[in-house]
Structure formats: C-alpha cells, structure tokens
Short mmCIF file of C-alpha atoms in Angstrom, two decimals:
data_model
loop_
_atom_site.label_atom_id
_atom_site.label_comp_id
_atom_site.label_asym_id
_atom_site.label_seq_id
_atom_site.Cartn_x
_atom_site.Cartn_y
_atom_site.Cartn_z
CA MET Z 943 69.26 -131.35 127.78
CA ASN Z 944 71.23 -134.10 126.08
CA ALA Z 945 71.51 -134.68 122.32
CA GLU Z 946 72.65 -137.96 120.86
CA THR Z 947 73.28 -139.19 117.32
CA ARG Z 948 72.55 -142.81 116.56
CA ARG Z 949 74.36 -145.04 114.09
CA GLU Z 950 72.83 -146.47 110.93
CA GLY Z 951 71.06 -149.77 111.46
CA ASP Z 952 69.42 -148.59 114.68
CA ALA Z 953 65.64 -148.74 114.18
CA ARG Z 954 65.15 -145.56 116.19
CA PRO Z 955 65.41 -142.04 114.70
CA GLU Z 956 68.82 -140.73 113.70
CA HIS Z 957 68.92 -138.02 116.37
CA CYS Z 958 67.56 -138.06 119.90
CA LEU Z 959 67.14 -135.12 122.25
CA ARG Z 960 66.51 -135.87 125.92
CA ILE Z 961 65.02 -132.95 127.79
CA GLU Z 962 65.58 -132.94 131.53
CA GLY Z 963 64.14 -130.71 134.24
CA GLU Z 964 61.76 -127.87 133.58
CA MET Z 965 60.42 -127.11 130.12
CA THR Z 966 59.07 -123.65 130.82
CA ILE Z 967 59.30 -120.14 129.45
CA TYR Z 968 62.71 -119.84 131.12
CA GLN Z 969 64.18 -122.73 129.07
CA ALA Z 970 62.31 -122.16 125.79
CA ALA Z 971 64.90 -119.73 124.42
CA GLU Z 972 67.65 -122.29 125.06
CA LEU Z 973 65.74 -125.27 123.68
CA LYS Z 974 64.48 -123.73 120.42
CA PRO Z 975 67.88 -123.43 118.66
CA ALA Z 976 68.82 -126.97 119.71
CA LEU Z 977 65.57 -128.37 118.30
CA THR Z 978 65.98 -126.40 115.07
CA ALA Z 979 69.58 -127.55 114.62
CA LEU Z 980 68.70 -131.21 115.15
CA LEU Z 981 65.83 -130.97 112.66
CA GLU Z 982 68.27 -129.57 110.10
CA GLN Z 983 70.81 -132.36 110.65
CA GLY Z 984 68.73 -135.40 109.81
CA ASP Z 985 65.47 -136.78 108.51
CA ALA Z 986 64.14 -137.84 111.91
CA LEU Z 987 64.28 -136.59 115.47
CA GLU Z 988 63.06 -138.24 118.65
CA ILE Z 989 62.48 -136.11 121.74
CA ASP Z 990 62.68 -138.06 125.00
CA LEU Z 991 60.44 -136.31 127.51
CA SER Z 992 60.93 -138.72 130.43
CA GLY Z 993 63.07 -136.24 132.35
CA VAL Z 994 60.65 -133.29 132.11
CA SER Z 995 59.61 -132.38 135.65
CA GLU Z 996 57.48 -129.36 134.73
CA ILE Z 997 56.01 -127.97 131.51
CA ASP Z 998 54.09 -124.76 130.91
CA ALA Z 999 52.40 -123.17 127.89
CA ALA Z 1000 55.76 -122.04 126.46
CA GLY Z 1001 57.11 -125.59 126.62
CA VAL Z 1002 54.01 -126.96 124.91
CA GLN Z 1003 54.19 -124.22 122.26
CA LEU Z 1004 57.81 -125.12 121.59
CA LEU Z 1005 56.88 -128.77 120.97
CA VAL Z 1006 53.96 -127.75 118.74
CA ALA Z 1007 56.23 -125.40 116.74
CA ALA Z 1008 58.88 -128.14 116.39
CA LYS Z 1009 56.25 -130.59 115.09
CA LYS Z 1010 54.96 -128.03 112.58
CA GLU Z 1011 58.51 -127.25 111.45
CA ALA Z 1012 59.24 -130.96 110.98
CA LEU Z 1013 56.08 -131.41 108.91
CA ALA Z 1014 56.95 -128.38 106.77
CA ARG Z 1015 60.41 -129.83 106.10
CA ARG Z 1016 58.96 -133.32 105.46
CA LYS Z 1017 60.88 -134.75 108.38
CA GLU Z 1018 59.80 -136.99 111.22
CA LEU Z 1019 59.54 -135.79 114.80
CA HIS Z 1020 58.51 -138.25 117.50
CA LEU Z 1021 57.89 -137.65 121.18
CA ALA Z 1022 58.82 -140.53 123.46
CA ALA Z 1023 58.69 -141.51 127.12
CA HIS Z 1024 56.36 -138.72 128.20
CA SER Z 1025 56.75 -137.72 131.85
CA ALA Z 1026 53.67 -137.42 134.04
CA ALA Z 1027 53.89 -133.62 133.73
CA VAL Z 1028 53.84 -133.82 129.92
CA VAL Z 1029 50.97 -136.32 129.89
CA GLU Z 1030 48.97 -134.08 132.23
CA ALA Z 1031 49.55 -131.01 130.04
CA PHE Z 1032 48.74 -132.85 126.80
CA GLU Z 1033 45.57 -134.31 128.29
CA LEU Z 1034 44.51 -130.91 129.62
CA LEU Z 1035 45.04 -129.34 126.19
CA ASP Z 1036 43.83 -132.38 124.20
CA LEU Z 1037 47.09 -132.53 122.21
CA GLY Z 1038 47.74 -136.27 122.12
CA GLY Z 1039 46.25 -136.63 118.65
CA PHE Z 1040 48.17 -133.65 117.26
CA PHE Z 1041 51.54 -135.28 117.85
CA GLY Z 1042 50.35 -138.76 116.90
CA ASP Z 1043 52.74 -140.56 119.24
CA PRO Z 1044 51.61 -142.98 121.93
CA MET Z 1045 51.80 -141.26 125.31
CA MET Z 1046 53.88 -143.65 127.35
CA ILE Z 1047 55.07 -142.38 130.68
CA GLY Z 1048 58.85 -142.54 131.03
CA SER Z 1049 60.77 -143.91 133.96
CA GLY Z 1050 62.04 -140.63 135.44
CA ALA Z 1051 62.26 -140.07 139.19
CA GLU Z 1052 59.37 -137.63 139.08
CA GLN Z 1053 56.96 -140.51 138.45
CA GLU Z 1054 58.30 -142.48 141.39
CA ASN Z 1055 57.34 -139.88 143.93
CA GLY Z 1056 54.30 -138.55 142.02
CA ARG Z 1057 55.56 -134.97 142.19
CA ALA Z 1058 55.43 -133.97 138.52
CA SER Z 1059 53.53 -130.83 137.66
CA ALA Z 1060 52.13 -129.14 134.58
CA ARG Z 1061 51.36 -125.44 134.47
CA THR Z 1062 49.55 -123.63 131.69
#
C-alpha cells in the first residue's frame, strides 16, 4: 500500500492511495485506518486499484464503507485503474453504479497473465 500527496494545480485528487497485492480479510484491519486518515486529511481521495491481485467480501466492504464515510463527510472518493479482480468482484456484486467511477482496468502484471481472482 502506497500513499501519495499531490501538489496544488494537479487536476487529480489531493491524496492517492495505491493498494497492491491482496485486499482480503487479512489486510482489511491494516487498510481501514489508512483510508480513514487520508479521508480526514483532504477533500478528495483517489484509490488506485490496479495492483489488487485478489479481493474478497471484506475488501469490497472496506471500499463500500470508505465511500459511505466520504459521502457523510462531503468529500470525494474515486476508485481508479481497477484490476481484473476488482472488476470481476464489482460485476458479480453489481457495484459499479454505487461507486460511480468508470471501471477501467489498470496495467498491473495480474492482467498480463490473466491470473487475477476475486473471492466472495
């Protein structure tokens, strides 16, 4: 997981969080405080999902909770560069419309070899 702050004048959100590897129940406890902290720091957060190799129900729930928290705080939260695993999970659960972001598959290595997986 990598967090980055962008300078003013950049058209993209102020903060960006890139999630790499698995986004499962085992990582949810680690990711939640980082998401909460970044939502508190600025008015907008972008989550880059291109490096997510696997996502389960806990990972999806974490993203849903982050989106709800952002809406409650009147802040923007955008998901970007969805990995194949994330797209598969969102399609299975019909969540694309909930987040409102275009589901564009990122350029992570998991797409190259077609080995991404989504578990629910």
